[in-house]
Amino acid sequence: MVETIQWTEDGVVMIDQTRLPREETYVTCRTYEEVAEAIRGMVIRGAPAIGVAAAMGVALGVLLSGEGDLDAQVEKICATLAATRPTEVNLFWALDRMKKLYASLRDRPLEEIRARLIAEAQQIRLEDIAINEAIGRHGAALVPDGRTVLTHCNAGALATAGYGTALGVIRAAVELGKKIDVFADETRPFLQGARLTVWELQQDGIPTTLITDNMAGHFLKSGRIGCVVVGADRIAANGDVANKIGTYSLAVLAKENQVPFFVAAPISTLDLTLAAGDQIPIEQRAAAEVTHVFGAPVAPPGVRVENPAFDVTPHRYVTAIITERGVARPPYTESLQKLALS
Amino acid sequence: MVETIQWTEDGVVMIDQTRLPREETYVTCRTYEEVAEAIRGMVIRGAPAIGVAAAMGVALGVLLSGEGDLDAQVEKICATLAATRPTEVNLFWALDRMKKLYASLRDRPLEEIRARLIAEAQQIRLEDIAINEAIGRHGAALVPDGRTVLTHCNAGALATAGYGTALGVIRAAVELGKKIDVFADETRPFLQGARLTVWELQQDGIPTTLITDNMAGHFLKSGRIGCVVVGADRIAANGDVANKIGTYSLAVLAKENQVPFFVAAPISTLDLTLAAGDQIPIEQRAAAEVTHVFGAPVAPPGVRVENPAFDVTPHRYVTAIITERGVARPPYTESLQKLALS
């Protein structure tokens, strides 16, 4: 199994997700700035994986801290990492966790602070794998046997420290013996579905069919899709879900065709400080992601482009939210609060 | 203005739509088989343009007919052209029109038959431009002023003999002085929106923003889209519409967000022999269109692919169908029948 991200003596090593599946290459980030750049440039992506990367970035920054006020340096490290992907709440969750640990340690010797922060980042990575396996266990029961599961983007091992959220649910359903196959949206513009989800599921031998994003509605109408399972980048207190652009459309089309629509995400994706999804900031990315595919232009020069990386799916389209602590059902304001406190 | 298709002394000349916008090159088809191949390979595409190409293909085939039974040769020419794009009813409409003319002429001298078939094909081309201008006039009134029009695929000058159906409506609205801009779905896998619609509208100076297909729902929800206008490849008697894959999703998302959804198409796109859209054959195209973009692979080798070129939008999602004879409203079984007979 490929490792998405690892702490090594050389630095933070990530598989380069901009080059998959054509090349299986690894990037070693030797400074926290390089970690931030890897997050921004989507060498690593997926909300939980970004959380792990951010934690490792803090540990790396403190490991290499210079003379002078360490508090100020930690502040700067966290601010730099926080400025990369504004929608991803797991990023802020991981930074908060590292900041709180640092605050509890700041009177300790520097070597101890460094060792504890490194251990914490590694712990976050290990916890994430265990969390995804728990999400898989809770979600597997919801997947209709003998049918096709539709997924969008990549909420797989590559989007996490391992196993995956949405793909974790699929993997766990297969492990339960359910006879399912997967339809993977290619997920323009970055093609996470075509490049990453197909590649991951091929490695696991799970039958997968690639479709373009605009075919999903046609197949939802056809009756062959038993459920949709996607990940999430931030979930508001009322159950509104920010996830990869195109998720909202899938959710509407699933509801229109009476197909269950499931969101699989760790508790760290909940942002209970936001009452509703319209308060979630939506990252706008570069036009070139839309106008070019692997460097080749697909549109005339000079065209205006919109490139929101995420959209918000109102909770009324969400059948259930699958977390490591159990499955939340509507009304989400109550069920999510209960899981968060459990 | 670029010409989509023309009859010349050298053969049938088409702008090569597989190479736009990167190269503005022309293909000359010197035999009817080459016309069939150009239709199949999408050198020319768009229902009305395919109708014109098919008519010119018949004229070219008869112009170059050999010794022996001309009836049999005409039969073979039409069968070859008919076997290219099964969903496109304008193709069959044009072939029927040429066959009927041939049947009325078959006792005439060969030179006269040839001249009349060539004139008829040229007439179909000219009629198509006039039809699109009429569609534009009827449709322009429906476009909300001061808002954004969302369109899918290319139902423009390049999809017709000129002016366009959906883009004809947009052009006519601009000519009326309406202050509108356009959002163009890129329209995977063949990228007709990114490559052709953006290019056409840039040439006309109509402000256009390119989005990926999976962003359309997000913008329909945002409130900035005043209406959706698309073309059609075949319309059943009840108003169900076959059009480029992704149209169904747009229609559902438009209805969900109370945005009017208009279909612009000539009367020749009606297939009143089919009671409903589920009887429309859906063309499946090659996997390589999905797995490769301009020759570059976007997915791992060996992946399974589905590639339906069209989907069917049930009539309940269609606000109005704009034809050269006027605007049909629900119930379509009555309104379309009335327009067809008018």
XYZ file of C-alpha atoms in Angstrom:
684
model
C 0.000 0.000 0.000
C 1.221 3.458 -0.902
C 1.756 5.893 1.991
C 0.147 9.298 1.474
C 2.343 11.104 4.006
C 5.077 10.100 6.444
C 7.403 11.735 8.916
C 11.001 10.724 8.173
C 14.437 11.833 9.286
C 14.796 13.679 5.961
C 11.571 15.625 6.356
C 7.884 15.151 5.542
C 7.563 12.731 2.614
C 4.418 12.824 0.475
C 3.425 10.970 -2.673
C 3.060 13.663 -5.359
C -0.673 13.680 -6.152
C -0.237 16.155 -9.002
C 1.683 13.468 -10.940
C -0.376 10.361 -10.214
C -1.191 8.049 -11.905
C 1.361 8.717 -14.596
C 4.290 8.863 -12.168
C 4.576 7.466 -8.657
C 7.038 9.993 -7.237
C 7.603 11.320 -3.749
C 8.266 14.837 -2.547
C 10.331 15.486 0.587
C 9.443 18.759 2.343
C 12.455 19.885 4.380
C 10.926 23.094 5.820
C 7.482 24.139 6.998
C 7.324 26.538 4.060
C 7.750 23.590 1.696
C 4.924 21.786 3.497
C 2.718 24.874 3.032
C 3.639 25.008 -0.645
C 2.857 21.294 -1.073
C -0.599 21.857 0.460
C -1.267 24.929 -1.669
C -0.054 23.198 -4.845
C -2.086 20.067 -4.087
C 0.912 17.743 -3.944
C -1.117 16.577 -0.961
C -4.876 17.178 -0.838
C -7.988 15.864 0.864
C -9.168 17.382 4.112
C -7.818 14.740 6.556
C -4.474 14.421 4.747
C -4.075 18.193 4.821
C -4.675 18.098 8.574
C -1.856 15.567 8.996
C 0.423 17.593 6.716
C -0.265 20.793 8.658
C 0.546 19.073 11.972
C 3.779 17.714 10.531
C 4.521 21.178 9.136
C 4.277 22.673 12.637
C 6.518 19.940 14.054
C 9.032 20.511 11.260
C 8.968 24.278 11.735
C 9.637 23.977 15.465
C 12.303 21.308 14.893
C 14.164 23.802 12.683
C 13.302 26.899 14.733
C 15.972 29.585 14.965
C 17.174 31.887 17.697
C 14.693 34.256 19.255
C 11.122 34.143 20.478
C 9.711 30.662 19.851
C 6.141 31.815 20.511
C 6.424 34.244 17.607
C 7.947 31.577 15.392
C 5.144 29.099 16.175
C 2.635 31.848 15.448
C 4.246 32.492 12.066
C 4.524 28.782 11.200
C 0.829 28.264 11.952
C -0.213 31.405 10.082
C 1.729 30.322 6.995
C 0.166 26.861 7.031
C -3.304 28.292 7.734
C -3.112 30.539 4.663
C -3.053 27.638 2.194
C -6.547 26.155 1.778
C -9.250 28.283 3.444
C -12.146 25.827 3.143
C -10.412 22.863 4.793
C -11.431 22.920 8.440
C -9.247 19.910 9.288
C -6.295 22.173 8.538
C -7.367 24.605 11.275
C -8.315 21.759 13.596
C -4.817 20.246 13.298
C -3.120 23.625 13.741
C -5.227 24.315 16.846
C -4.327 20.946 18.290
C -0.610 21.576 17.737
C -0.874 25.147 19.091
C -2.622 23.949 22.243
C 0.003 21.285 22.810
C 2.747 23.846 22.285
C 1.076 26.210 24.746
C 1.075 23.451 27.369
C 4.779 22.785 26.762
C 6.241 26.239 26.281
C 8.020 26.262 29.629
C 9.704 22.918 28.879
C 13.171 22.465 27.334
C 13.298 23.015 23.568
C 14.314 19.423 22.844
C 11.289 18.146 24.731
C 8.961 20.564 22.928
C 10.333 19.397 19.594
C 10.037 15.707 20.438
C 6.484 16.096 21.741
C 5.312 18.033 18.680
C 6.813 15.440 16.336
C 5.159 12.659 18.332
C 1.831 14.514 18.241
C 1.942 14.932 14.447
C 2.707 11.243 14.051
C -0.111 10.474 16.461
C -2.552 12.533 14.385
C -1.544 10.486 11.363
C -2.092 7.173 13.145
C -5.375 8.324 14.645
C -6.578 9.313 11.188
C -6.114 5.793 9.863
C -8.011 4.344 12.831
C -10.750 6.959 12.404
C -11.185 6.020 8.745
C -11.457 2.349 9.586
C -14.187 3.225 12.096
C -15.976 5.366 9.479
C -15.782 2.364 7.160
C -17.338 0.053 9.748
C -20.229 2.433 10.420
C -20.778 3.177 6.728
C -20.483 -0.311 5.277
C -23.880 -1.300 6.641
C -25.523 1.549 4.698
C -24.213 0.502 1.277
C -26.853 -1.451 -0.684
C -25.550 -4.888 -1.677
C -25.394 -5.827 -5.341
C -25.517 -2.250 -6.576
C -23.195 0.468 -7.842
C -21.738 3.128 -5.541
C -21.150 6.552 -7.100
C -18.347 8.682 -5.693
C -16.875 12.064 -6.535
C -13.355 13.436 -6.261
C -11.012 11.308 -4.142
C -11.968 10.704 -0.543
C -9.656 7.736 -0.391
C -6.392 6.629 1.150
C -4.712 9.455 -0.757
C -7.018 12.052 0.828
C -6.245 10.789 4.307
C -3.416 9.136 6.179
C -4.799 5.873 4.831
C -7.939 3.781 4.047
C -10.039 6.804 3.152
C -13.395 8.212 4.216
C -15.819 7.647 1.313
C -13.518 5.001 -0.167
C -13.091 3.623 3.351
C -16.852 2.991 3.399
C -16.562 1.269 0.017
C -13.555 -0.792 1.135
C -15.345 -1.842 4.317
C -18.457 -2.827 2.350
C -16.303 -5.003 0.077
C -14.593 -6.494 3.153
C -18.063 -7.348 4.487
C -18.574 -9.379 1.319
C -20.960 -6.991 -0.402
C -20.974 -7.301 -4.176
C -20.567 -3.730 -5.286
C -18.848 -1.824 -8.027
C -17.944 1.845 -8.189
C -18.655 4.666 -10.618
C -16.014 7.377 -10.229
C -16.653 10.923 -11.486
C -13.490 12.187 -13.151
C -13.834 15.424 -11.104
C -12.711 18.315 -13.213
C -10.704 20.436 -13.124
C -8.056 18.588 -11.090
C -9.248 15.106 -12.125
C -8.900 13.554 -8.666
C -11.495 10.942 -9.613
C -9.867 9.863 -12.873
C -6.331 10.071 -11.578
C -6.541 9.071 -7.929
C -9.781 7.233 -7.138
C -9.549 4.953 -10.165
C -5.895 4.236 -9.393
C -6.590 3.436 -5.723
C -9.533 1.156 -6.460
C -7.660 -0.614 -9.242
C -4.940 -1.468 -6.732
C -7.585 -2.959 -4.425
C -9.234 -4.883 -7.265
C -12.593 -3.138 -6.744
C -14.394 -2.913 -10.113
C -14.493 0.748 -11.100
C -15.967 2.607 -14.049
C -14.801 6.090 -14.928
C -17.377 8.662 -16.067
C -17.231 12.388 -16.718
C -18.921 14.552 -14.085
C -21.804 15.441 -16.378
C -22.751 11.751 -16.812
C -23.554 11.236 -13.128
C -27.138 12.508 -13.470
C -27.808 10.166 -16.385
C -26.676 7.139 -14.365
C -28.512 8.269 -11.206
C -31.677 8.392 -13.336
C -30.933 4.978 -14.872
C -31.560 3.148 -11.591
C -28.200 1.372 -11.410
C -26.735 3.526 -8.627
C -27.544 2.187 -5.147
C -26.040 5.095 -3.223
C -23.676 8.056 -3.467
C -20.807 8.356 -0.969
C -18.557 11.415 -0.825
C -16.156 13.005 1.647
C -16.335 16.507 3.096
C -14.056 19.498 3.589
C -16.170 21.249 6.222
C -19.558 20.508 7.764
C -21.575 23.260 9.467
C -23.601 22.714 12.630
C -26.833 22.274 10.652
C -25.350 19.550 8.448
C -24.607 21.690 5.377
C -21.565 20.143 3.690
C -18.737 21.871 1.836
C -17.034 19.400 -0.465
C -15.371 19.283 -3.896
C -17.134 21.323 -6.564
C -19.882 19.206 -8.127
C -20.988 17.573 -4.888
C -24.065 19.812 -4.621
C -25.184 18.784 -8.108
C -24.797 15.103 -7.268
C -26.794 15.531 -4.078
C -29.686 17.230 -5.889
C -29.671 14.577 -8.614
C -29.523 11.778 -6.040
C -32.531 13.168 -4.167
C -34.444 13.703 -7.410
C -33.938 10.014 -8.174
C -34.490 8.669 -4.625
C -30.868 7.525 -4.287
C -29.368 7.812 -0.762
C -26.621 10.436 -0.496
C -24.012 9.765 2.214
C -21.198 11.991 3.473
C -18.261 10.236 5.182
C -15.976 12.420 7.283
C -14.164 12.476 10.624
C -15.509 14.511 13.548
C -12.629 16.944 12.915
C -14.441 18.036 9.745
C -17.329 19.421 11.809
C -17.262 23.173 12.286
C -19.930 23.711 14.930
C -18.952 27.390 15.152
C -20.780 27.909 11.852
C -24.557 27.681 12.033
C -24.971 27.050 8.298
C -22.990 26.294 5.167
C -23.343 29.736 3.632
C -20.756 30.919 6.167
C -18.103 28.502 4.873
C -15.407 30.314 2.859
C -15.063 28.859 -0.646
C -11.554 28.747 -2.070
C -11.153 30.111 -5.601
C -8.288 28.522 -7.499
C -6.258 29.489 -10.567
C -7.913 29.748 -13.995
C -5.187 27.597 -15.516
C -6.602 24.521 -13.750
C -9.707 24.910 -15.943
C -8.122 26.182 -19.170
C -5.320 23.616 -19.283
C -5.118 19.847 -18.842
C -1.572 18.618 -18.164
C -0.291 21.848 -19.671
C -2.307 21.610 -22.888
C -4.832 24.419 -23.469
C -8.458 23.277 -23.839
C -9.902 26.753 -24.427
C -8.979 29.849 -26.432
C -6.532 32.290 -24.821
C -8.011 35.169 -22.854
C -11.192 33.416 -21.707
C -12.624 34.404 -18.340
C -12.860 31.538 -15.883
C -14.517 30.793 -12.568
C -12.857 28.103 -10.481
C -14.487 27.596 -7.089
C -12.834 24.522 -5.597
C -15.829 23.608 -3.448
C -19.572 23.985 -3.224
C -22.012 23.725 -0.334
C -24.668 21.031 -0.229
C -27.631 22.036 1.959
C -28.363 19.447 4.621
C -31.796 18.649 3.219
C -30.089 16.671 0.418
C -27.906 14.637 2.798
C -29.307 11.240 3.826
C -26.717 10.630 6.556
C -23.282 11.757 7.735
C -20.970 8.877 8.604
C -18.335 9.611 11.279
C -15.988 7.495 13.359
C -18.392 7.878 16.279
C -21.460 6.744 14.425
C -23.968 7.828 11.802
C -25.711 11.186 12.103
C -29.214 11.501 10.669
C -31.450 14.561 10.334
C -32.046 16.782 12.179
C -28.301 17.320 12.070
C -28.149 20.231 14.484
C -28.973 17.711 17.189
C -27.290 14.576 15.874
C -23.965 16.245 15.026
C -23.841 18.054 18.359
C -24.440 14.765 20.116
C -21.641 12.989 18.206
C -19.252 15.900 18.752
C -19.763 15.682 22.514
C -19.716 11.884 22.705
C -17.560 34.797 -39.992
C -16.279 31.247 -40.214
C -18.317 28.866 -42.386
C -19.142 25.555 -40.737
C -19.805 23.701 -43.993
C -19.870 24.590 -47.676
C -20.400 22.900 -51.000
C -17.480 23.679 -53.321
C -16.219 22.399 -56.648
C -13.549 20.467 -54.758
C -16.004 18.716 -52.451
C -17.697 19.370 -49.120
C -15.512 21.734 -47.072
C -15.853 21.762 -43.267
C -13.970 23.568 -40.567
C -12.287 20.849 -38.498
C -14.043 21.008 -35.123
C -11.723 18.450 -33.561
C -8.855 20.964 -33.879
C -10.544 24.215 -32.843
C -9.627 26.524 -31.210
C -5.960 25.643 -31.448
C -5.977 25.386 -35.236
C -8.416 26.839 -37.738
C -8.102 24.225 -40.458
C -10.514 22.951 -43.090
C -11.220 19.440 -44.273
C -12.356 18.750 -47.842
C -14.467 15.604 -48.186
C -14.191 14.351 -51.773
C -16.432 11.284 -51.436
C -19.596 10.477 -49.491
C -17.572 8.013 -47.440
C -15.319 10.850 -46.356
C -18.402 12.860 -45.363
C -19.623 9.905 -43.282
C -16.222 9.611 -41.648
C -16.165 13.351 -40.864
C -19.567 13.039 -39.165
C -18.540 9.949 -37.201
C -15.222 11.517 -36.165
C -16.920 14.791 -35.158
C -14.976 16.930 -37.628
C -18.497 18.298 -38.001
C -21.014 17.933 -35.164
C -24.220 19.494 -33.902
C -27.567 18.122 -35.019
C -28.437 20.734 -37.679
C -24.898 20.813 -39.124
C -24.928 17.021 -39.368
C -28.195 17.270 -41.299
C -26.579 19.625 -43.806
C -23.486 17.417 -44.045
C -25.606 14.324 -44.673
C -27.549 16.079 -47.457
C -24.292 17.203 -49.078
C -22.964 13.672 -48.668
C -25.891 12.286 -50.662
C -25.397 14.930 -53.354
C -21.683 14.129 -53.516
C -22.310 10.394 -53.674
C -24.741 10.757 -56.581
C -22.440 13.243 -58.330
C -19.721 10.599 -58.284
C -22.018 7.609 -58.836
C -20.652 4.807 -60.987
C -22.128 2.495 -63.574
C -25.033 0.333 -62.588
C -28.230 0.688 -60.625
C -28.452 4.228 -59.236
C -31.297 3.288 -56.881
C -29.019 0.771 -55.191
C -26.196 3.266 -55.026
C -28.429 5.919 -53.425
C -29.610 3.314 -50.947
C -26.039 2.475 -50.029
C -24.982 6.133 -49.765
C -27.871 6.903 -47.415
C -27.289 3.762 -45.332
C -23.623 4.651 -44.896
C -24.428 8.190 -43.810
C -27.267 6.982 -41.553
C -24.911 4.656 -39.677
C -22.800 7.465 -38.226
C -24.629 9.132 -35.315
C -27.737 7.220 -34.218
C -29.206 9.834 -31.867
C -29.198 12.746 -34.342
C -32.647 12.836 -35.883
C -31.750 15.742 -38.186
C -29.431 13.288 -39.914
C -32.362 11.015 -40.772
C -34.583 13.963 -41.600
C -32.040 15.257 -44.150
C -31.512 11.808 -45.643
C -35.271 11.324 -45.987
C -35.614 14.674 -47.701
C -32.857 13.810 -50.180
C -34.284 10.309 -50.754
C -37.749 11.705 -51.454
C -36.348 14.220 -53.912
C -34.353 11.479 -55.604
C -37.446 9.293 -55.832
C -39.308 12.117 -57.577
C -36.432 12.542 -60.062
C -35.328 9.010 -60.776
C -36.769 8.950 -64.282
C -34.948 12.181 -65.212
C -31.547 12.390 -66.896
C -28.583 11.743 -64.602
C -27.180 15.238 -65.008
C -30.486 16.749 -63.915
C -30.718 14.424 -60.893
C -27.206 15.394 -59.853
C -27.820 19.122 -60.276
C -31.103 18.996 -58.354
C -29.613 17.022 -55.434
C -26.706 19.461 -55.183
C -29.119 22.401 -55.237
C -31.278 20.734 -52.570
C -28.315 20.210 -50.235
C -27.298 23.830 -50.672
C -30.912 24.835 -50.063
C -30.986 22.848 -46.781
C -27.893 24.761 -45.689
C -29.413 28.148 -46.489
C -32.727 27.229 -44.896
C -30.894 26.209 -41.743
C -29.359 29.656 -41.349
C -32.773 31.300 -41.819
C -34.334 28.834 -39.366
C -31.742 29.688 -36.724
C -32.353 33.399 -37.161
C -36.055 32.751 -36.629
C -35.315 30.652 -33.532
C -33.224 33.554 -32.283
C -36.055 36.034 -32.787
C -38.556 33.847 -30.936
C -36.123 33.031 -28.149
C -34.607 36.464 -27.532
C -37.756 37.681 -25.808
C -37.479 34.881 -23.232
C -33.944 35.752 -22.091
C -33.998 37.809 -18.866
C -32.211 41.137 -19.325
C -29.228 41.974 -17.141
C -28.560 38.358 -16.153
C -26.274 35.469 -17.059
C -27.267 32.798 -19.569
C -25.906 29.314 -18.939
C -25.340 27.060 -21.938
C -23.958 23.574 -22.439
C -22.013 22.010 -25.284
C -22.019 24.032 -28.505
C -25.374 24.805 -30.070
C -23.842 27.645 -32.037
C -22.880 28.586 -35.569
C -20.517 25.619 -35.557
C -23.355 23.206 -34.708
C -25.470 24.517 -37.573
C -25.027 26.054 -40.997
C -24.662 29.366 -39.161
C -25.926 31.595 -36.304
C -26.756 28.682 -34.026
C -29.786 27.499 -32.091
C -29.062 28.129 -28.380
C -26.302 30.593 -29.274
C -28.664 32.052 -31.889
C -31.050 32.894 -29.045
C -28.162 34.501 -27.150
C -26.992 36.407 -30.248
C -30.516 37.654 -30.924
C -30.922 38.773 -27.303
C -27.678 40.753 -27.575
C -28.855 42.225 -30.900
C -32.049 43.331 -29.099
C -29.803 45.289 -26.733
C -30.144 42.994 -23.737
C -27.230 43.209 -21.342
C -26.327 39.581 -20.823
C -23.246 37.497 -20.351
C -22.752 33.786 -20.854
C -21.494 30.942 -18.674
C -20.276 28.096 -20.876
C -19.928 24.563 -19.479
C -16.722 23.068 -20.831
C -18.701 19.908 -21.770
C -16.527 16.899 -21.227
C -15.447 14.672 -22.776
C -15.229 16.407 -26.169
C -14.978 19.931 -24.668
C -17.331 21.552 -27.179
C -18.103 24.301 -24.670
C -14.489 25.180 -23.859
C -13.251 24.793 -27.404
C -16.137 25.906 -29.594
C -18.693 27.953 -27.650
C -16.079 30.139 -25.961
C -14.315 30.658 -29.305
C -17.538 31.603 -31.124
C -18.698 34.014 -28.454
C -15.263 35.607 -28.165
C -15.419 36.367 -31.893
C -18.795 38.078 -31.364
C -17.550 40.016 -28.347
C -20.175 38.473 -26.042
C -18.741 38.266 -22.488
C -18.257 34.596 -21.675
C -17.025 32.749 -18.610
C -15.820 29.174 -18.854
C -16.725 26.724 -16.080
C -16.347 22.981 -15.672
C -19.574 20.993 -15.983
C -19.697 20.212 -12.278
C -19.749 23.939 -11.378
C -23.069 24.608 -13.112
C -25.164 23.552 -10.118
C -23.204 25.835 -7.801
C -23.865 28.838 -10.037
C -27.516 27.918 -10.601
C -27.894 27.917 -6.822
C -26.052 31.241 -6.498
C -28.857 33.196 -8.162
C -26.767 34.774 -10.900
C -28.098 32.609 -13.756
C -31.223 34.083 -15.395
C -31.916 31.140 -17.682
C -30.398 28.049 -19.260
C -30.512 27.652 -23.059
C -29.378 24.476 -24.791
C -29.853 22.824 -28.182
C -31.288 19.376 -28.874
C -30.400 16.279 -30.852
C -33.862 14.719 -30.844
C -37.163 15.707 -29.258
C -39.916 13.127 -28.704
C -43.605 13.875 -29.177
C -44.101 14.445 -25.441
C -41.306 17.028 -25.258
C -38.604 14.760 -23.804
C -35.290 16.071 -25.123
C -32.149 14.125 -26.073
C -29.157 16.438 -25.982
C -25.457 16.354 -25.082
C -24.630 14.350 -21.958
C -25.041 16.592 -18.917
C -28.158 18.364 -20.163
C -30.442 16.316 -17.915
C -28.410 17.301 -14.849
C -28.598 20.978 -15.787
C -32.337 20.766 -16.271
C -32.885 19.172 -12.841
C -30.623 21.750 -11.182
C -32.348 24.605 -13.004
C -35.778 23.445 -11.858
C -34.526 22.937 -8.301
C -33.394 26.570 -8.305
C -36.399 28.041 -10.184
C -34.301 28.980 -13.216
C -36.071 28.697 -16.604
C -34.699 25.924 -18.833
C -35.086 26.510 -22.574
C -34.399 24.175 -25.490
C -33.744 25.796 -28.885
C -34.048 23.543 -31.938
C -35.471 23.482 -35.463
C -38.687 21.603 -36.223
C -36.522 18.995 -37.977
C -35.290 17.924 -34.516
C -38.791 16.762 -33.566
C -39.343 13.042 -33.813
C -43.094 12.719 -33.420
C -42.858 9.004 -34.232
C -41.516 8.509 -30.696
C -44.046 8.959 -27.917
C -41.388 9.522 -25.248
C -37.676 10.069 -24.806
C -36.916 6.609 -23.440
C -37.302 5.339 -27.016
C -34.482 7.560 -28.309
C -31.322 5.539 -29.049
C -28.317 6.869 -27.125
C -24.983 6.741 -28.934
C -22.086 5.249 -26.950
C -18.713 6.621 -27.991
C -15.126 5.449 -27.571
C -13.555 5.178 -24.106
C -10.521 7.130 -25.300
C -12.614 10.337 -25.405
C -12.908 10.060 -21.612
C -9.486 8.607 -20.745
C -7.482 11.016 -22.905
C -7.468 14.785 -23.451
C -5.677 15.816 -26.640
C -3.871 12.486 -26.584
C -2.671 12.751 -22.973
C -3.992 10.077 -20.590
C -5.949 11.413 -17.597
C -6.602 8.000 -16.002
C -4.658 4.804 -15.360
C -4.496 2.272 -18.205
C -7.128 -0.449 -18.253
C -9.908 1.509 -16.564
C -13.482 0.705 -17.565
C -15.350 3.647 -19.039
C -18.908 4.571 -19.903
C -19.306 7.212 -22.588
C -22.912 7.914 -23.503
C -22.829 10.935 -25.816
C -26.338 12.085 -24.894
C -28.909 11.933 -22.146
C -32.669 12.409 -22.117
C -34.294 15.257 -20.209
C -37.907 14.484 -19.293
C -40.279 17.189 -20.498
C -41.329 18.155 -16.972
C -37.972 19.949 -16.566
C -38.291 21.914 -19.824
C -39.776 25.402 -19.478
C -40.202 25.950 -23.235
C -38.988 24.637 -26.603
C -38.025 27.407 -29.023
C -38.450 26.581 -32.729
C -38.432 28.620 -35.933
C -42.238 28.467 -35.928
C -42.681 29.733 -32.413
C -42.324 28.723 -28.784
C -43.870 25.488 -27.539
C -45.003 25.338 -23.907
C -46.344 22.405 -21.892
C -48.287 20.271 -22.547
C -45.837 19.509 -25.345
C -47.769 16.661 -26.918
C -50.239 19.293 -28.073
C -47.968 22.296 -28.613
C -45.298 20.419 -30.588
C -47.886 18.692 -32.768
C -49.434 22.065 -33.519
C -46.088 23.608 -34.488
C -45.158 20.585 -36.599
C -48.364 20.931 -38.611
C -48.273 24.733 -38.892
